[in-house]
mmCIF file of C-alpha atoms and ligand atoms in Angstrom:
data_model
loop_
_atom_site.group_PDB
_atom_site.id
_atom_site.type_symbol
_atom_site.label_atom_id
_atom_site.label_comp_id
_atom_site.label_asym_id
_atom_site.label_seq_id
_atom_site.Cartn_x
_atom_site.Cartn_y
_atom_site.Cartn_z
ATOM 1 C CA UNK U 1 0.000 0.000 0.000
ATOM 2 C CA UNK U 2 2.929 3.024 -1.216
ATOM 3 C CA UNK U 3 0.187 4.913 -1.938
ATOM 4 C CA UNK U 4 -1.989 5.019 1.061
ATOM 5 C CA UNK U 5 -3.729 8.142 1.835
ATOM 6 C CA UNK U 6 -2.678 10.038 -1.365
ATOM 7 C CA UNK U 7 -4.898 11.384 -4.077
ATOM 8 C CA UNK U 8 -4.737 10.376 -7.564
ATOM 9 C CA UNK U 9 -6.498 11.779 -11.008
ATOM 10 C CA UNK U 10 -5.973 9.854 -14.187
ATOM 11 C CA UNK U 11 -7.573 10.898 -17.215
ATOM 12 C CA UNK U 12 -8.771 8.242 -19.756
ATOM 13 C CA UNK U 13 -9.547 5.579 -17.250
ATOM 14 C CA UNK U 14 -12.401 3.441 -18.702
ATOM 15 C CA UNK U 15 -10.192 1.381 -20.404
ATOM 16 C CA UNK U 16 -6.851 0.248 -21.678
ATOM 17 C CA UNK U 17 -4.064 2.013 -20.487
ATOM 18 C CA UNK U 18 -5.697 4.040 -18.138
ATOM 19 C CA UNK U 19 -8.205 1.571 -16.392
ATOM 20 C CA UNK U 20 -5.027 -0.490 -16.016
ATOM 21 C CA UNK U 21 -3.259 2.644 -14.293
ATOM 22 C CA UNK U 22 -6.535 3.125 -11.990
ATOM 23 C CA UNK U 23 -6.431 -0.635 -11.442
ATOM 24 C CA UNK U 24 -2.392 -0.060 -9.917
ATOM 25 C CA UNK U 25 -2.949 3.345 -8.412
ATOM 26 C CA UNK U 26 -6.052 1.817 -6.123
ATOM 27 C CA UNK U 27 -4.326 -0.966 -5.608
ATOM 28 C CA UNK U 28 -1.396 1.128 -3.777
ATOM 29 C CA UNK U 29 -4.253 2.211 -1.632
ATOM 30 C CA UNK U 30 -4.842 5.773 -3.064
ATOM 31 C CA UNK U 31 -8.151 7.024 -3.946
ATOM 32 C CA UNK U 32 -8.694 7.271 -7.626
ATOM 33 C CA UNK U 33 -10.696 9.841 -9.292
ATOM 34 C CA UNK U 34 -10.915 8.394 -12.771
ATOM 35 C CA UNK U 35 -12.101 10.573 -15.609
ATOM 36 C CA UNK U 36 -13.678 9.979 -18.646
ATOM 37 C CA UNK U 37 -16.334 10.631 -21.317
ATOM 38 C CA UNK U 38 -16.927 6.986 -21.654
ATOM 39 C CA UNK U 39 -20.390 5.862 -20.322
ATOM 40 C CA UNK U 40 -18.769 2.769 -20.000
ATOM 41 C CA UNK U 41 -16.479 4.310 -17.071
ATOM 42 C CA UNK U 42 -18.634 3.771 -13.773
ATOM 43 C CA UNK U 43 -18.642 -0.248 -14.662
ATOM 44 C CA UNK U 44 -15.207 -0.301 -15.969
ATOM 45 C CA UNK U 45 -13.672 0.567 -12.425
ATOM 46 C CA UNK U 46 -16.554 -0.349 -9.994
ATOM 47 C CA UNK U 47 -14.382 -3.151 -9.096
ATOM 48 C CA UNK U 48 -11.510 -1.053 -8.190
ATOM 49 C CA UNK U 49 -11.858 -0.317 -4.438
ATOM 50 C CA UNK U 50 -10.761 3.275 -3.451
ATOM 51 C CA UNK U 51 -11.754 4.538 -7.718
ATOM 52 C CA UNK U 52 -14.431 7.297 -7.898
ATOM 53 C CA UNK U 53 -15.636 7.819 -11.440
ATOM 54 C CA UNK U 54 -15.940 11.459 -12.996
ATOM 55 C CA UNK U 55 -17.853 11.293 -15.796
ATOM 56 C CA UNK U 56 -16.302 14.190 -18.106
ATOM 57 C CA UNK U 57 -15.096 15.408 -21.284
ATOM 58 C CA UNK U 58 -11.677 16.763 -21.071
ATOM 59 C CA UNK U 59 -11.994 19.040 -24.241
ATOM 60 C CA UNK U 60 -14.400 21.064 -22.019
ATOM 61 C CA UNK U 61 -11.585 23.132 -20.647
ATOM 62 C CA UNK U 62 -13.529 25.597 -18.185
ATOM 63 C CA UNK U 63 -15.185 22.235 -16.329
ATOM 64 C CA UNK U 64 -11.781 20.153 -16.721
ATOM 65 C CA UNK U 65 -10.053 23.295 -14.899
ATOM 66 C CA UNK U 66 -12.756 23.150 -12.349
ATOM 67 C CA UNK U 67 -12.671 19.609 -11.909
ATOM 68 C CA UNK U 68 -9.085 18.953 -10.828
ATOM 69 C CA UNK U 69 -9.302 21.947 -8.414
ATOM 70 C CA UNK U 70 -12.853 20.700 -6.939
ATOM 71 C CA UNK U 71 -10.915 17.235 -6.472
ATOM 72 C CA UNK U 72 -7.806 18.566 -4.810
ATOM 73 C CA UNK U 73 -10.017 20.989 -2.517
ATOM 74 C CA UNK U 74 -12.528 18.079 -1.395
ATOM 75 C CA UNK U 75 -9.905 15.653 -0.259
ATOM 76 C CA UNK U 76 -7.767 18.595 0.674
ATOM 77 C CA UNK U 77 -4.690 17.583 -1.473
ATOM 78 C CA UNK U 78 -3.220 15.636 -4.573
ATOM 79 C CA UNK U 79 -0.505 13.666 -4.700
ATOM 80 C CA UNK U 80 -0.742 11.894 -8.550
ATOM 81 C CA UNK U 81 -1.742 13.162 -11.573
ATOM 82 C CA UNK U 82 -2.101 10.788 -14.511
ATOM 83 C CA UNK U 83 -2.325 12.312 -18.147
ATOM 84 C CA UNK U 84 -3.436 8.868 -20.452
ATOM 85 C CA UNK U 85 -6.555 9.702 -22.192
ATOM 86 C CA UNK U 86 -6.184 9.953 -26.029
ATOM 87 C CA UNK U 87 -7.611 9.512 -29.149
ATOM 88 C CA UNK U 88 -6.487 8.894 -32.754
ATOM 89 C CA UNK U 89 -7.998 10.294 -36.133
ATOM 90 C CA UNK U 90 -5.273 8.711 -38.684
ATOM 91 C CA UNK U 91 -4.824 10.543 -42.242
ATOM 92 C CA UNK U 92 -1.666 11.328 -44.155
ATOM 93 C CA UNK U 93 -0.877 14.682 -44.358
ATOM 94 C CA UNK U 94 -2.106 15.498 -47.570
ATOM 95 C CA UNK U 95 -5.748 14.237 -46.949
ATOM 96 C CA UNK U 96 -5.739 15.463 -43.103
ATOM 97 C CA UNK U 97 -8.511 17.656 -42.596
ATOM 98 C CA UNK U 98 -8.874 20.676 -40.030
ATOM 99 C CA UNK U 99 -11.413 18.395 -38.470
ATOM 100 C CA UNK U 100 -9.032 15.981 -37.508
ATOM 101 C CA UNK U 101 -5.930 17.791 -36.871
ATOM 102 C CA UNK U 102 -8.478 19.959 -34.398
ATOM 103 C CA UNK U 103 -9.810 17.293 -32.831
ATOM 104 C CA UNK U 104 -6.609 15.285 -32.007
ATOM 105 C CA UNK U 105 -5.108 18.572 -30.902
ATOM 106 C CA UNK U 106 -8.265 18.978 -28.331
ATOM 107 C CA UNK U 107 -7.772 16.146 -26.217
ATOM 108 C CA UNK U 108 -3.988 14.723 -26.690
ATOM 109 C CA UNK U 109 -2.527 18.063 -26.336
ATOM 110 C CA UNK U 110 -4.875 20.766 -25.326
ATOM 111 C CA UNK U 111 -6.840 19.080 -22.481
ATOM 112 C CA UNK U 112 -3.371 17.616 -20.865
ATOM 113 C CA UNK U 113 -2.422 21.409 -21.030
ATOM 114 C CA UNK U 114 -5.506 21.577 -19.517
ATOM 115 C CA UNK U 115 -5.268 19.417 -16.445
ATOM 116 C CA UNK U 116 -1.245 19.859 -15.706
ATOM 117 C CA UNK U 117 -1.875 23.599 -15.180
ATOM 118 C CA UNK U 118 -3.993 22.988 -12.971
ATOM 119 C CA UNK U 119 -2.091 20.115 -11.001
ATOM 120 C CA UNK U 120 0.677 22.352 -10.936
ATOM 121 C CA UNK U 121 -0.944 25.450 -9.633
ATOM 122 C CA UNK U 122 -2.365 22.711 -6.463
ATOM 123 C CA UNK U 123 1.348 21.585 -6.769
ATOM 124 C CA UNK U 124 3.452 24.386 -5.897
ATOM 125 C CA UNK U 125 1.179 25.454 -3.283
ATOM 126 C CA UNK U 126 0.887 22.154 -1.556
ATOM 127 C CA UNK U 127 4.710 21.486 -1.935
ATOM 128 C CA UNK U 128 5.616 18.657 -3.970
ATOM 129 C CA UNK U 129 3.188 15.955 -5.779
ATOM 130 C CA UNK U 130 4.017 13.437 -9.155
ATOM 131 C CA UNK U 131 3.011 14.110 -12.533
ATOM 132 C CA UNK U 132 3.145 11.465 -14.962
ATOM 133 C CA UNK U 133 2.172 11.828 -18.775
ATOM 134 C CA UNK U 134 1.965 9.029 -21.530
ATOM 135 C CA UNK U 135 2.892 10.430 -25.057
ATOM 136 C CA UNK U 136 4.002 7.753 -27.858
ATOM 137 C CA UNK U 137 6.695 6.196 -30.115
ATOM 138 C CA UNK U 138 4.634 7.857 -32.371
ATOM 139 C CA UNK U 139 6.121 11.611 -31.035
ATOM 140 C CA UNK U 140 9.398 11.442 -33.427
ATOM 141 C CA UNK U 141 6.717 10.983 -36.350
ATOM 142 C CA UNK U 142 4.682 8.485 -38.005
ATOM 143 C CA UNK U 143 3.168 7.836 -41.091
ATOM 144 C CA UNK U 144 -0.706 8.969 -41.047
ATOM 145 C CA UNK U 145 -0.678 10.226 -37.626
ATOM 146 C CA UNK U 146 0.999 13.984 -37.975
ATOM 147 C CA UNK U 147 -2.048 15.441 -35.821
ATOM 148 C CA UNK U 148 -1.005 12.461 -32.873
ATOM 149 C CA UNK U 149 2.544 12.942 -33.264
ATOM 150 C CA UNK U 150 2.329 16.524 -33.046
ATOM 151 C CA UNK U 151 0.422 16.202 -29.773
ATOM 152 C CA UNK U 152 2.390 13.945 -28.062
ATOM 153 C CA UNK U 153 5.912 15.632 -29.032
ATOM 154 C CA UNK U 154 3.996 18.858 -27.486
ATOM 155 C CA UNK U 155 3.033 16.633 -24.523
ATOM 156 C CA UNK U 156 7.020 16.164 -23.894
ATOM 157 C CA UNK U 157 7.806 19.645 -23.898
ATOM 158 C CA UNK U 158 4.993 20.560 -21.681
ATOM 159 C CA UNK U 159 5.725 17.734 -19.018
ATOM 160 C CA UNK U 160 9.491 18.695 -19.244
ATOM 161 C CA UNK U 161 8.340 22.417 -18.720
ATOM 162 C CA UNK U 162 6.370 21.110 -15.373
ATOM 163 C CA UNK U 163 9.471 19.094 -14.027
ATOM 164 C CA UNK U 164 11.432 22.130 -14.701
ATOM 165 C CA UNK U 165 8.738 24.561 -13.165
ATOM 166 C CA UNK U 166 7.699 21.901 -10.115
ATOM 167 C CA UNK U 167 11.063 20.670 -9.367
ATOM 168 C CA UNK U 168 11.919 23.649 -6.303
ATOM 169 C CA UNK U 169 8.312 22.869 -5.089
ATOM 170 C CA UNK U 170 9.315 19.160 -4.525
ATOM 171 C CA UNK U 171 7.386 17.940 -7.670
ATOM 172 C CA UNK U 172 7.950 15.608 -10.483
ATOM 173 C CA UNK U 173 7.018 15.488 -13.455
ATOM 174 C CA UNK U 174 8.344 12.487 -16.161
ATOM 175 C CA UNK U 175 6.572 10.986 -19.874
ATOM 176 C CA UNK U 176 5.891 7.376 -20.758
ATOM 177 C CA UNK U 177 6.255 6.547 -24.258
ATOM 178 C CA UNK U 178 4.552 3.227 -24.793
ATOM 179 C CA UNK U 179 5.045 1.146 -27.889
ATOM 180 C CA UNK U 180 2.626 -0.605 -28.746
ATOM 181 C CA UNK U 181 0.213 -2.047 -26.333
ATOM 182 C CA UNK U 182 -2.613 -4.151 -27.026
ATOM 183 C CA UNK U 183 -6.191 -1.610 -26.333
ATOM 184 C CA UNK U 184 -8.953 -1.071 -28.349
ATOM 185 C CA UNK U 185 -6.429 1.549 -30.075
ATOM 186 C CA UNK U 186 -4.348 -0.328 -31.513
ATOM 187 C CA UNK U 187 -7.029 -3.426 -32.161
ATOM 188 C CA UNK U 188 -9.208 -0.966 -34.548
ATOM 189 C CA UNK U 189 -5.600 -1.354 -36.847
ATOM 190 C CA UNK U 190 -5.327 -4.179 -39.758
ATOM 191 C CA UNK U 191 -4.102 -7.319 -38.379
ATOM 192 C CA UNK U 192 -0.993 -6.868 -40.973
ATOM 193 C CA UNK U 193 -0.302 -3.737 -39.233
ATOM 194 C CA UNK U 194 -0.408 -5.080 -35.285
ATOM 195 C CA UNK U 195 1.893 -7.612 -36.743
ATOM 196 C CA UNK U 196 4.449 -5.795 -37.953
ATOM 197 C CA UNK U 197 4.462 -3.362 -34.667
ATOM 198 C CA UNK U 198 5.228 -6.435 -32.995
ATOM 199 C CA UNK U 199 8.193 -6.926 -35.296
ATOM 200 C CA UNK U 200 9.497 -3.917 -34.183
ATOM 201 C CA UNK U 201 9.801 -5.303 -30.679
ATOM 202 C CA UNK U 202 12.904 -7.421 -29.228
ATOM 203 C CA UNK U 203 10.355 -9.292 -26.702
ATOM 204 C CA UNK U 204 8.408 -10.538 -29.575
ATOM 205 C CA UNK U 205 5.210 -9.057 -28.388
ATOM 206 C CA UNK U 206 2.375 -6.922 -27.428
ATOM 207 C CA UNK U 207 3.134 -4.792 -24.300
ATOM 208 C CA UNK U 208 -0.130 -5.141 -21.905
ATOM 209 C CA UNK U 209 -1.574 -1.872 -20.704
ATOM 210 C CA UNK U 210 -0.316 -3.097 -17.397
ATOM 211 C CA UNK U 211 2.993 -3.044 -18.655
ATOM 212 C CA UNK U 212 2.611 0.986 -18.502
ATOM 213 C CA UNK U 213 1.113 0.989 -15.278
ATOM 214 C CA UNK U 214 3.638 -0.471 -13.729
ATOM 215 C CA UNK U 215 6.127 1.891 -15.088
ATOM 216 C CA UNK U 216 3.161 4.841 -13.748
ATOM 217 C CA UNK U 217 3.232 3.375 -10.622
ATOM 218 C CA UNK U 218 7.234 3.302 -9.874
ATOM 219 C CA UNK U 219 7.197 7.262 -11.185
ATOM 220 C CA UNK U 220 4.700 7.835 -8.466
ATOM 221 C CA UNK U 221 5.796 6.322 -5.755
ATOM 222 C CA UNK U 222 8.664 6.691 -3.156
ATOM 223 C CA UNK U 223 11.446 4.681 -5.315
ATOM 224 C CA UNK U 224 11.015 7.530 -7.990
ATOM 225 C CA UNK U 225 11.637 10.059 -5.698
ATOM 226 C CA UNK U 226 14.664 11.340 -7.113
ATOM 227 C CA UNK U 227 13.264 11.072 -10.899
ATOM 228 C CA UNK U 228 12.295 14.209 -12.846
ATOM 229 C CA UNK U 229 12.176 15.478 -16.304
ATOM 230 C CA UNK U 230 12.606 11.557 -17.418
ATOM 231 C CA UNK U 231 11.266 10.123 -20.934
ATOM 232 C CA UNK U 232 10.730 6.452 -20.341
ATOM 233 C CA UNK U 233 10.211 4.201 -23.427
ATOM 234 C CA UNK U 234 8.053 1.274 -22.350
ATOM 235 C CA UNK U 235 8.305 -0.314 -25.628
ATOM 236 C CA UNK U 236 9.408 -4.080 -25.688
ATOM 237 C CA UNK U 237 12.919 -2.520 -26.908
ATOM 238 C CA UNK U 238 11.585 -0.580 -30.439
ATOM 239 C CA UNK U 239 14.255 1.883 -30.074
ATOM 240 C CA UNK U 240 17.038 -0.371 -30.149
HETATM 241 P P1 NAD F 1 -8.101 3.546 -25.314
HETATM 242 O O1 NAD F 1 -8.838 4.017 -26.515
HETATM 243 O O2 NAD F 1 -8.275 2.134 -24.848
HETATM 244 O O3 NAD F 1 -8.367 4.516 -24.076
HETATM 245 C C1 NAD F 1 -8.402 5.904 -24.197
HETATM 246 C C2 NAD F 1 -9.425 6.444 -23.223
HETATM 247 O O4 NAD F 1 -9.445 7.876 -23.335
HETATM 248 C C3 NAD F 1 -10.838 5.943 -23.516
HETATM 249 O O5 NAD F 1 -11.427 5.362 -22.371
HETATM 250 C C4 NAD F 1 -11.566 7.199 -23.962
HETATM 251 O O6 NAD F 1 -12.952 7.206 -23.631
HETATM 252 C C5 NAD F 1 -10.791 8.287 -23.229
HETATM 253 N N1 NAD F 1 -11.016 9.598 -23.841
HETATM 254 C C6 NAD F 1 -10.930 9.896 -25.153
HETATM 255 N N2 NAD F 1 -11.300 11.183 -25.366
HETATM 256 C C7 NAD F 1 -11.614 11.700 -24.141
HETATM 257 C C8 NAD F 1 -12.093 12.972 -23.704
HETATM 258 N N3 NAD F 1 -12.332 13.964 -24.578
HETATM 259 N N4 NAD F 1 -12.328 13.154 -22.392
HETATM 260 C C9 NAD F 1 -12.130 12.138 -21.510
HETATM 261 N N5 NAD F 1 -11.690 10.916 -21.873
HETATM 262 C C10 NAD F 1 -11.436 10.690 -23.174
HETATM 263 O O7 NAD F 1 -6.575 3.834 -25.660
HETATM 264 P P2 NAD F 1 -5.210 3.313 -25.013
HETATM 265 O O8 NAD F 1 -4.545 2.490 -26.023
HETATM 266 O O9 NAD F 1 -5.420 2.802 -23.639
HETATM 267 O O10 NAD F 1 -4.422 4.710 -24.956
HETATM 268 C C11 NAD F 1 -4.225 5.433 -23.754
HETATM 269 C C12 NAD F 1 -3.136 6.479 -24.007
HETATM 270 O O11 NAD F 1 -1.923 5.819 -24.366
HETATM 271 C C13 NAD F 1 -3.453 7.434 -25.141
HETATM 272 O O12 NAD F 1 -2.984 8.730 -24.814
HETATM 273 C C14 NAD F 1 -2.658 6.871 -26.295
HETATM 274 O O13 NAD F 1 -2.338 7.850 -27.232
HETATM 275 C C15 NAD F 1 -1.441 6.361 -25.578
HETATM 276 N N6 NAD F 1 -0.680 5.325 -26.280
HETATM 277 C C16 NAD F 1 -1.245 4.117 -26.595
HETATM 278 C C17 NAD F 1 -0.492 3.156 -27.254
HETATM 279 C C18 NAD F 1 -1.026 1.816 -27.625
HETATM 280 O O14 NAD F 1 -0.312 1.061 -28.304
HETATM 281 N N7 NAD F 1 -2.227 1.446 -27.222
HETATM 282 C C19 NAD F 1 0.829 3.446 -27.619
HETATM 283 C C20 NAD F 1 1.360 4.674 -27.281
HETATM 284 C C21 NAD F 1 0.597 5.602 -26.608
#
């Protein structure tokens, strides 16, 4: 229980990744405010003792402000904050329209703007607290997904920003980059696709969203105390 008593938000926690993050997080013993648009969220983590489901849309960036802060000030602090929800709207450049460069934008770069603002403004004044953000593999470029890897290179500065801008508060702030991990994401690809992902791997597999968590977990909790401004590949070995 390295979590007990602490507060944690993570964002896109109704399935994959993020219910998988909830699932750790809780697990630790820290109460879990898991957001998400899904309607699916409230049975995805009923199981999880200690999770409390926020239904919300994170693109709605007046109520996402509101909602970290009304967290933070009802259990009167926060301790983890968990960027993971994300979507994808694939197109090569030349057929990408405003729609989907917009809407990829909204929530993978905008909304995690959104949330880590205000995490850090409870940060610095409670003195110290872990943020922990998942971009991609995909943030050094990828074919068909220049709105995704656009948001999740931004996502590094920004969380780099916040380690530099927590860091004499006593807060952290590090990136995951997961490769790729079996989810609904990466499922809606062609089977000749998911294949040769795994190629790229030196396990020979899939990662499993809790391969991520656990990575979320050790960045939140005591053993990572010393960890900041970090940009962890959790890939199977793709970069080697
Ligand atoms: P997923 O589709 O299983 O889960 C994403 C969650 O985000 C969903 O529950 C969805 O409802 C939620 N979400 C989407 N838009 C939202 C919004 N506007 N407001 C609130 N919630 C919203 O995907 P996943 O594979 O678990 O991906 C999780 C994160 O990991 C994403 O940021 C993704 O880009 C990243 N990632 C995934 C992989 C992979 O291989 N699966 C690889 C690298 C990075």
């Amino acid at each position: 229980m390295t979590l007990h008593g602490q507060t944690a938000i993570v964002t896109g926690a109704a399935a994959g990744i993020g219910l998988a993050v909830a699932a750790r997080l809780a697990a630790a013993g820290a109460r879990v405010h898991c957001v998400d648009v899904s309607p699916a969220l409230a049975d995805a983590v009923k199981e999880l003792s200690g999770a409390v489901p926020v239904q919300a849309d994170l693109t709605d960036r007046a109520a996402t402000h509101r909602l970290v802060h009304d967290i933070a000030e009802r259990d009167g602090r926060l301790d983890v904050v968990v960027n993971v929800a994300g979507i994808t709207q694939d197109a090569f450049l030349h057929k990408m329209t405003d729609e989907q460069w917009d809407a990829v934008l909204a929530v993978n770069l905008t909304a995690v703007f959104t949330v880590t603002r205000a995490a850090v403004q409870i940060l610095r004044a409670q003195g110290g607290g872990r943020i922990v953000t998942i971009s991609s593999a995909s943030w050094l470029g990828n074919l068909g997904q220049g709105n995704y890897a656009a948001a999740k290179a931004g996502v590094v500065g920004l969380t780099l920003t916040a380690a530099r801008e927590l860091g004499r508060f006593g807060g952290t702030a590090n990136v995951i980059c997961p490769g790729f991990i079996d989810t609904a994401m990466t499922r809606a690809m062609p089977p000749d696709l998911q294949q040769a992902q795994v190629a790229k791997t030196w396990l020979g597999r899939a990662g499993e969203p809790d391969d991520v968590a656990k990575v979320v977990e050790y960045l939140a909790g005591d053993g990572a105390a010393f960890v900041t401004g970090e940009v962890v590949n959790v890939g199977g070995g793709y970069r080697i």
